[in-house]
PDB file of C-alpha atoms in Angstrom:
ATOM      1  CA  MET A  80       0.162  19.081  11.425  1.00  0.00           C
ATOM      2  CA  THR A  81       1.728  15.886  12.652  1.00  0.00           C
ATOM      3  CA  ASP A  82       4.922  14.862  10.983  1.00  0.00           C
ATOM      4  CA  LEU A  83       4.303  12.304   8.232  1.00  0.00           C
ATOM      5  CA  ASN A  84       7.756  10.813   8.338  1.00  0.00           C
ATOM      6  CA  HIS A  85       7.974   7.645  10.447  1.00  0.00           C
ATOM      7  CA  PRO A  86      11.177   5.655  11.303  1.00  0.00           C
ATOM      8  CA  LEU A  87      10.536   1.955  10.894  1.00  0.00           C
ATOM      9  CA  THR A  88      13.978   0.693  11.462  1.00  0.00           C
ATOM     10  CA  ASP A  89      17.498   2.313  11.904  1.00  0.00           C
ATOM     11  CA  ASP A  90      17.689   2.527   8.090  1.00  0.00           C
ATOM     12  CA  VAL A  91      14.113   2.637   6.642  1.00  0.00           C
ATOM     13  CA  GLN A  92      11.515   5.400   7.159  1.00  0.00           C
ATOM     14  CA  LEU A  93       7.921   5.659   5.886  1.00  0.00           C
ATOM     15  CA  ARG A  94       7.193   9.054   4.266  1.00  0.00           C
ATOM     16  CA  PRO A  95       4.906  10.563   1.859  1.00  0.00           C
ATOM     17  CA  ALA A  96       5.729   9.971  -1.819  1.00  0.00           C
ATOM     18  CA  THR A  97       6.866  12.869  -4.048  1.00  0.00           C
ATOM     19  CA  PRO A  98       7.397  13.364  -7.756  1.00  0.00           C
ATOM     20  CA  ASP A  99      11.173  13.067  -7.126  1.00  0.00           C
ATOM     21  CA  ASP A 100      10.583   9.385  -6.328  1.00  0.00           C
ATOM     22  CA  ALA A 101       9.759   8.438 -10.004  1.00  0.00           C
ATOM     23  CA  ALA A 102      13.224   7.095 -10.856  1.00  0.00           C
ATOM     24  CA  SER A 103      13.682   5.193  -7.650  1.00  0.00           C
ATOM     25  CA  PHE A 104      10.205   3.678  -7.888  1.00  0.00           C
ATOM     26  CA  ALA A 105      11.089   2.523 -11.403  1.00  0.00           C
ATOM     27  CA  GLU A 106      14.445   0.860 -10.159  1.00  0.00           C
ATOM     28  CA  ALA A 107      12.780  -0.898  -7.265  1.00  0.00           C
ATOM     29  CA  LEU A 108       9.816  -2.151  -9.328  1.00  0.00           C
ATOM     30  CA  THR A 109      12.203  -3.391 -12.020  1.00  0.00           C
ATOM     31  CA  ARG A 110      14.349  -5.185  -9.365  1.00  0.00           C
ATOM     32  CA  SER A 111      11.356  -6.702  -7.712  1.00  0.00           C
ATOM     33  CA  ARG A 112       9.358  -7.458 -10.977  1.00  0.00           C
ATOM     34  CA  ALA A 113       9.851 -11.248 -11.006  1.00  0.00           C
ATOM     35  CA  TYR A 114       9.414 -11.492  -7.310  1.00  0.00           C
ATOM     36  CA  MET A 115       6.044  -9.712  -7.389  1.00  0.00           C
ATOM     37  CA  LYS A 116       4.692 -11.118 -10.752  1.00  0.00           C
ATOM     38  CA  ARG A 117       2.433 -13.628  -8.964  1.00  0.00           C
ATOM     39  CA  TRP A 118       0.618 -10.802  -6.940  1.00  0.00           C
ATOM     40  CA  GLU A 119       0.490  -7.974  -9.466  1.00  0.00           C
ATOM     41  CA  PRO A 120      -1.634  -7.083 -12.587  1.00  0.00           C
ATOM     42  CA  VAL A 121       0.261  -7.439 -15.878  1.00  0.00           C
ATOM     43  CA  ARG A 122       1.831  -3.998 -16.621  1.00  0.00           C
ATOM     44  CA  PRO A 123       2.831  -2.335 -19.743  1.00  0.00           C
ATOM     45  CA  GLU A 124       6.738  -2.043 -20.126  1.00  0.00           C
ATOM     46  CA  VAL A 125       6.399   1.810 -19.571  1.00  0.00           C
ATOM     47  CA  PHE A 126       5.334   1.253 -16.003  1.00  0.00           C
ATOM     48  CA  TYR A 127       8.799   0.170 -15.175  1.00  0.00           C
ATOM     49  CA  THR A 128      10.369   3.269 -16.497  1.00  0.00           C
ATOM     50  CA  PRO A 129      11.058   6.658 -14.676  1.00  0.00           C
ATOM     51  CA  GLN A 130       8.512   8.135 -17.165  1.00  0.00           C
ATOM     52  CA  GLY A 131       5.826   5.633 -16.297  1.00  0.00           C
ATOM     53  CA  GLN A 132       6.279   6.194 -12.638  1.00  0.00           C
ATOM     54  CA  ALA A 133       6.287   9.980 -12.986  1.00  0.00           C
ATOM     55  CA  ARG A 134       2.784   9.599 -14.743  1.00  0.00           C
ATOM     56  CA  ARG A 135       1.694   7.270 -11.953  1.00  0.00           C
ATOM     57  CA  LEU A 136       2.862   9.493  -9.234  1.00  0.00           C
ATOM     58  CA  THR A 137       1.250  12.487 -10.881  1.00  0.00           C
ATOM     59  CA  GLY A 138      -2.038  10.640 -10.649  1.00  0.00           C
ATOM     60  CA  LEU A 139      -1.583   9.406  -7.011  1.00  0.00           C
ATOM     61  CA  LEU A 140      -0.510  12.869  -5.855  1.00  0.00           C
ATOM     62  CA  ALA A 141      -3.478  14.506  -7.618  1.00  0.00           C
ATOM     63  CA  ASP A 142      -5.653  11.818  -5.768  1.00  0.00           C
ATOM     64  CA  ARG A 143      -3.906  12.911  -2.516  1.00  0.00           C
ATOM     65  CA  ASP A 144      -4.490  16.585  -3.009  1.00  0.00           C
ATOM     66  CA  ALA A 145      -8.238  15.751  -3.737  1.00  0.00           C
ATOM     67  CA  GLY A 146      -8.347  13.751  -0.395  1.00  0.00           C
ATOM     68  CA  ARG A 147      -8.994  10.327  -2.290  1.00  0.00           C
ATOM     69  CA  ALA A 148      -5.684   8.772  -1.551  1.00  0.00           C
ATOM     70  CA  MET A 149      -2.473   8.841   0.570  1.00  0.00           C
ATOM     71  CA  PRO A 150       0.669   7.352  -1.095  1.00  0.00           C
ATOM     72  CA  TRP A 151       3.802   6.625   1.022  1.00  0.00           C
ATOM     73  CA  VAL A 152       7.184   5.224   0.256  1.00  0.00           C
ATOM     74  CA  LEU A 153       9.490   3.225   2.412  1.00  0.00           C
ATOM     75  CA  ALA A 154      12.975   4.846   1.783  1.00  0.00           C
ATOM     76  CA  ASP A 155      16.226   3.458   2.912  1.00  0.00           C
ATOM     77  CA  ALA A 156      19.116   5.535   4.488  1.00  0.00           C
ATOM     78  CA  ASP A 157      20.045   6.735   0.830  1.00  0.00           C
ATOM     79  CA  ASP A 158      16.460   7.658   0.274  1.00  0.00           C
ATOM     80  CA  ARG A 159      15.952   4.938  -2.192  1.00  0.00           C
ATOM     81  CA  VAL A 160      12.543   3.384  -2.474  1.00  0.00           C
ATOM     82  CA  VAL A 161      12.215   0.039  -1.013  1.00  0.00           C
ATOM     83  CA  GLY A 162       8.608  -0.289  -0.894  1.00  0.00           C
ATOM     84  CA  ALA A 163       5.365   1.560  -0.904  1.00  0.00           C
ATOM     85  CA  MET A 164       2.022   1.777   1.025  1.00  0.00           C
ATOM     86  CA  THR A 165      -1.194   3.434  -0.584  1.00  0.00           C
ATOM     87  CA  LEU A 166      -4.480   4.247   1.185  1.00  0.00           C
ATOM     88  CA  ALA A 167      -6.800   4.626  -1.865  1.00  0.00           C
ATOM     89  CA  SER A 168     -10.451   5.079  -2.363  1.00  0.00           C
ATOM     90  CA  ILE A 169     -10.651   7.260   0.878  1.00  0.00           C
ATOM     91  CA  GLU A 170     -14.221   7.850   1.565  1.00  0.00           C
ATOM     92  CA  LEU A 171     -15.386  10.193   4.458  1.00  0.00           C
ATOM     93  CA  GLY A 172     -18.933  10.795   5.652  1.00  0.00           C
ATOM     94  CA  PRO A 173     -20.606   7.791   7.639  1.00  0.00           C
ATOM     95  CA  PHE A 174     -18.488   5.273   5.927  1.00  0.00           C
ATOM     96  CA  ARG A 175     -14.773   6.648   6.720  1.00  0.00           C
ATOM     97  CA  ASN A 176     -13.163   3.854   4.964  1.00  0.00           C
ATOM     98  CA  ALA A 177     -10.160   3.410   2.730  1.00  0.00           C
ATOM     99  CA  ARG A 178      -8.324   0.498   0.735  1.00  0.00           C
ATOM    100  CA  LEU A 179      -4.795  -0.425   1.703  1.00  0.00           C
ATOM    101  CA  GLY A 180      -2.330  -1.623  -0.957  1.00  0.00           C
ATOM    102  CA  TYR A 181       1.406  -2.371  -0.450  1.00  0.00           C
ATOM    103  CA  TRP A 182       4.503  -3.832  -1.712  1.00  0.00           C
ATOM    104  CA  ILE A 183       8.063  -4.411  -0.444  1.00  0.00           C
ATOM    105  CA  ASP A 184      11.229  -4.560  -2.521  1.00  0.00           C
ATOM    106  CA  VAL A 185      12.588  -8.205  -2.963  1.00  0.00           C
ATOM    107  CA  ASP A 186      15.780  -7.226  -1.192  1.00  0.00           C
ATOM    108  CA  ARG A 187      13.954  -6.210   1.887  1.00  0.00           C
ATOM    109  CA  ALA A 188      11.107  -8.846   2.041  1.00  0.00           C
ATOM    110  CA  GLY A 189      10.741 -10.923   5.194  1.00  0.00           C
ATOM    111  CA  GLN A 190      12.314  -8.024   7.413  1.00  0.00           C
ATOM    112  CA  GLY A 191       9.122  -6.918   9.165  1.00  0.00           C
ATOM    113  CA  LEU A 192       9.061  -3.656   7.157  1.00  0.00           C
ATOM    114  CA  ALA A 193       5.395  -4.326   5.629  1.00  0.00           C
ATOM    115  CA  THR A 194       3.990  -5.000   9.087  1.00  0.00           C
ATOM    116  CA  ALA A 195       5.664  -1.981  10.717  1.00  0.00           C
ATOM    117  CA  ALA A 196       4.558   0.386   7.928  1.00  0.00           C
ATOM    118  CA  VAL A 197       1.024  -1.153   7.818  1.00  0.00           C
ATOM    119  CA  GLY A 198       0.731  -0.222  11.540  1.00  0.00           C
ATOM    120  CA  ARG A 199       1.858   3.286  10.944  1.00  0.00           C
ATOM    121  CA  VAL A 200      -0.437   3.854   7.951  1.00  0.00           C
ATOM    122  CA  CYS A 201      -3.288   2.593  10.119  1.00  0.00           C
ATOM    123  CA  GLU A 202      -2.389   5.089  12.869  1.00  0.00           C
ATOM    124  CA  ASP A 203      -2.276   7.851  10.407  1.00  0.00           C
ATOM    125  CA  ALA A 204      -5.547   6.794   8.841  1.00  0.00           C
ATOM    126  CA  ARG A 205      -7.156   6.938  12.372  1.00  0.00           C
ATOM    127  CA  ASP A 206      -5.551  10.030  13.754  1.00  0.00           C
ATOM    128  CA  ARG A 207      -4.987  12.225  10.708  1.00  0.00           C
ATOM    129  CA  LEU A 208      -7.842  11.145   8.400  1.00  0.00           C
ATOM    130  CA  GLY A 209     -10.323  10.190  11.083  1.00  0.00           C
ATOM    131  CA  LEU A 210     -11.033   6.890   9.307  1.00  0.00           C
ATOM    132  CA  HIS A 211     -13.101   4.200  11.072  1.00  0.00           C
ATOM    133  CA  ARG A 212     -11.943   1.335   8.823  1.00  0.00           C
ATOM    134  CA  VAL A 213      -9.299   0.201   6.443  1.00  0.00           C
ATOM    135  CA  GLU A 214      -9.740  -2.820   4.113  1.00  0.00           C
ATOM    136  CA  ALA A 215      -7.213  -4.826   2.090  1.00  0.00           C
ATOM    137  CA  GLY A 216      -7.262  -7.928   0.000  1.00  0.00           C
ATOM    138  CA  ALA A 217      -4.695 -10.504  -0.774  1.00  0.00           C
ATOM    139  CA  VAL A 218      -4.563 -13.276  -3.407  1.00  0.00           C
ATOM    140  CA  VAL A 219      -5.638 -16.369  -1.504  1.00  0.00           C
ATOM    141  CA  ASP A 220      -2.246 -18.113  -1.910  1.00  0.00           C
ATOM    142  CA  ASN A 221      -0.275 -15.032  -0.787  1.00  0.00           C
ATOM    143  CA  ALA A 222       0.368 -16.304   2.626  1.00  0.00           C
ATOM    144  CA  ALA A 223       3.102 -13.640   3.277  1.00  0.00           C
ATOM    145  CA  SER A 224       0.649 -10.894   2.666  1.00  0.00           C
ATOM    146  CA  GLN A 225      -2.027 -12.333   4.835  1.00  0.00           C
ATOM    147  CA  ARG A 226       0.456 -12.826   7.738  1.00  0.00           C
ATOM    148  CA  VAL A 227       1.323  -9.101   7.400  1.00  0.00           C
ATOM    149  CA  LEU A 228      -2.445  -8.160   7.593  1.00  0.00           C
ATOM    150  CA  ALA A 229      -3.060 -10.484  10.538  1.00  0.00           C
ATOM    151  CA  LYS A 230      -0.130  -9.238  12.490  1.00  0.00           C
ATOM    152  CA  SER A 231      -1.260  -5.686  11.902  1.00  0.00           C
ATOM    153  CA  GLY A 232      -4.727  -6.281  13.442  1.00  0.00           C
ATOM    154  CA  PHE A 233      -6.757  -7.031  10.300  1.00  0.00           C
ATOM    155  CA  GLU A 234      -9.487  -9.667  10.495  1.00  0.00           C
ATOM    156  CA  VAL A 235     -10.667 -11.855   7.637  1.00  0.00           C
ATOM    157  CA  ILE A 236     -14.058 -10.687   6.518  1.00  0.00           C
ATOM    158  CA  GLY A 237     -14.545 -13.128   3.533  1.00  0.00           C
ATOM    159  CA  THR A 238     -13.400 -14.435   0.046  1.00  0.00           C
ATOM    160  CA  ALA A 239     -14.063 -12.752  -3.091  1.00  0.00           C
ATOM    161  CA  PRO A 240     -14.090 -15.153  -6.104  1.00  0.00           C
ATOM    162  CA  ARG A 241     -12.219 -13.779  -9.229  1.00  0.00           C
ATOM    163  CA  TYR A 242     -11.733 -10.399  -7.467  1.00  0.00           C
ATOM    164  CA  LEU A 243      -8.926  -8.783  -9.341  1.00  0.00           C
ATOM    165  CA  HIS A 244      -7.062  -9.588 -12.596  1.00  0.00           C
ATOM    166  CA  ILE A 245      -3.602 -10.501 -11.381  1.00  0.00           C
ATOM    167  CA  ASP A 246      -0.743 -12.069 -13.420  1.00  0.00           C
ATOM    168  CA  GLY A 247      -2.936 -12.586 -16.322  1.00  0.00           C
ATOM    169  CA  GLU A 248      -6.042 -14.225 -14.836  1.00  0.00           C
ATOM    170  CA  TRP A 249      -8.916 -13.308 -12.427  1.00  0.00           C
ATOM    171  CA  ARG A 250      -7.793 -14.461  -8.949  1.00  0.00           C
ATOM    172  CA  ASP A 251      -9.717 -15.142  -5.748  1.00  0.00           C
ATOM    173  CA  HIS A 252      -8.756 -12.877  -2.857  1.00  0.00           C
ATOM    174  CA  ARG A 253      -9.010 -13.099   0.819  1.00  0.00           C
ATOM    175  CA  LEU A 254     -10.579  -9.883   2.220  1.00  0.00           C
ATOM    176  CA  PHE A 255      -9.666  -8.186   5.463  1.00  0.00           C
ATOM    177  CA  GLN A 256     -10.597  -5.340   7.451  1.00  0.00           C
ATOM    178  CA  ARG A 257      -9.256  -3.421  10.552  1.00  0.00           C
ATOM    179  CA  ILE A 258     -11.568  -1.365  12.537  1.00  0.00           C
ATOM    180  CA  LEU A 259      -9.567   1.792  13.777  1.00  0.00           C
ATOM    181  CA  HIS A 260     -12.013   3.096  16.323  1.00  0.00           C
ATOM    182  CA  ASP A 261     -15.698   3.104  17.213  1.00  0.00           C
ATOM    183  CA  GLY A 262     -16.119   6.811  17.925  1.00  0.00           C
ATOM    184  CA  PRO A 263     -18.391   9.083  15.775  1.00  0.00           C
ATOM    185  CA  PRO A 264     -17.296  10.259  12.504  1.00  0.00           C
ATOM    186  CA  ARG A 265     -15.122  13.483  12.695  1.00  0.00           C
ATOM    187  CA  HIS A 266     -16.592  16.307  10.830  1.00  0.00           C
TER     188      HIS A 266
END
């Protein structure tokens, strides 16, 4: 099996999420809460605790084990979470598609980490999972996220009115896709 740890910079690697990441997730999400508020759903307070993150990770890892998701963390040299990437809603068969979600810690934003990580996740989606396509959405006024997707080879495929409930209201999203290959589906 291909190694799933990918160095992104000298001090940050992309690696699969583990249950041991719960406390570090809680710290990073709490630190970045105000920064990410405009782009995130309203969350209950327990979401920002190690216990809340442990529950969330348990669900994500169960989805991974069932072939429905692949959660990664961006971890610094001290193995602290500084971001996350998740392929969710993985569908095989003739569709071979997944949805991509991601965030970067407020202290590491604007350093190219998201772009590097999105590229590696798409490579794994193609090479390990045999996916044909990855889709993503960004709130229409989230220019930074749209830049990440454009730099990572995603193309705009439309706008979805009132697509997700973000920061307390239904928000329009720009939808993107990246075609990973045009070969036949792997069986």
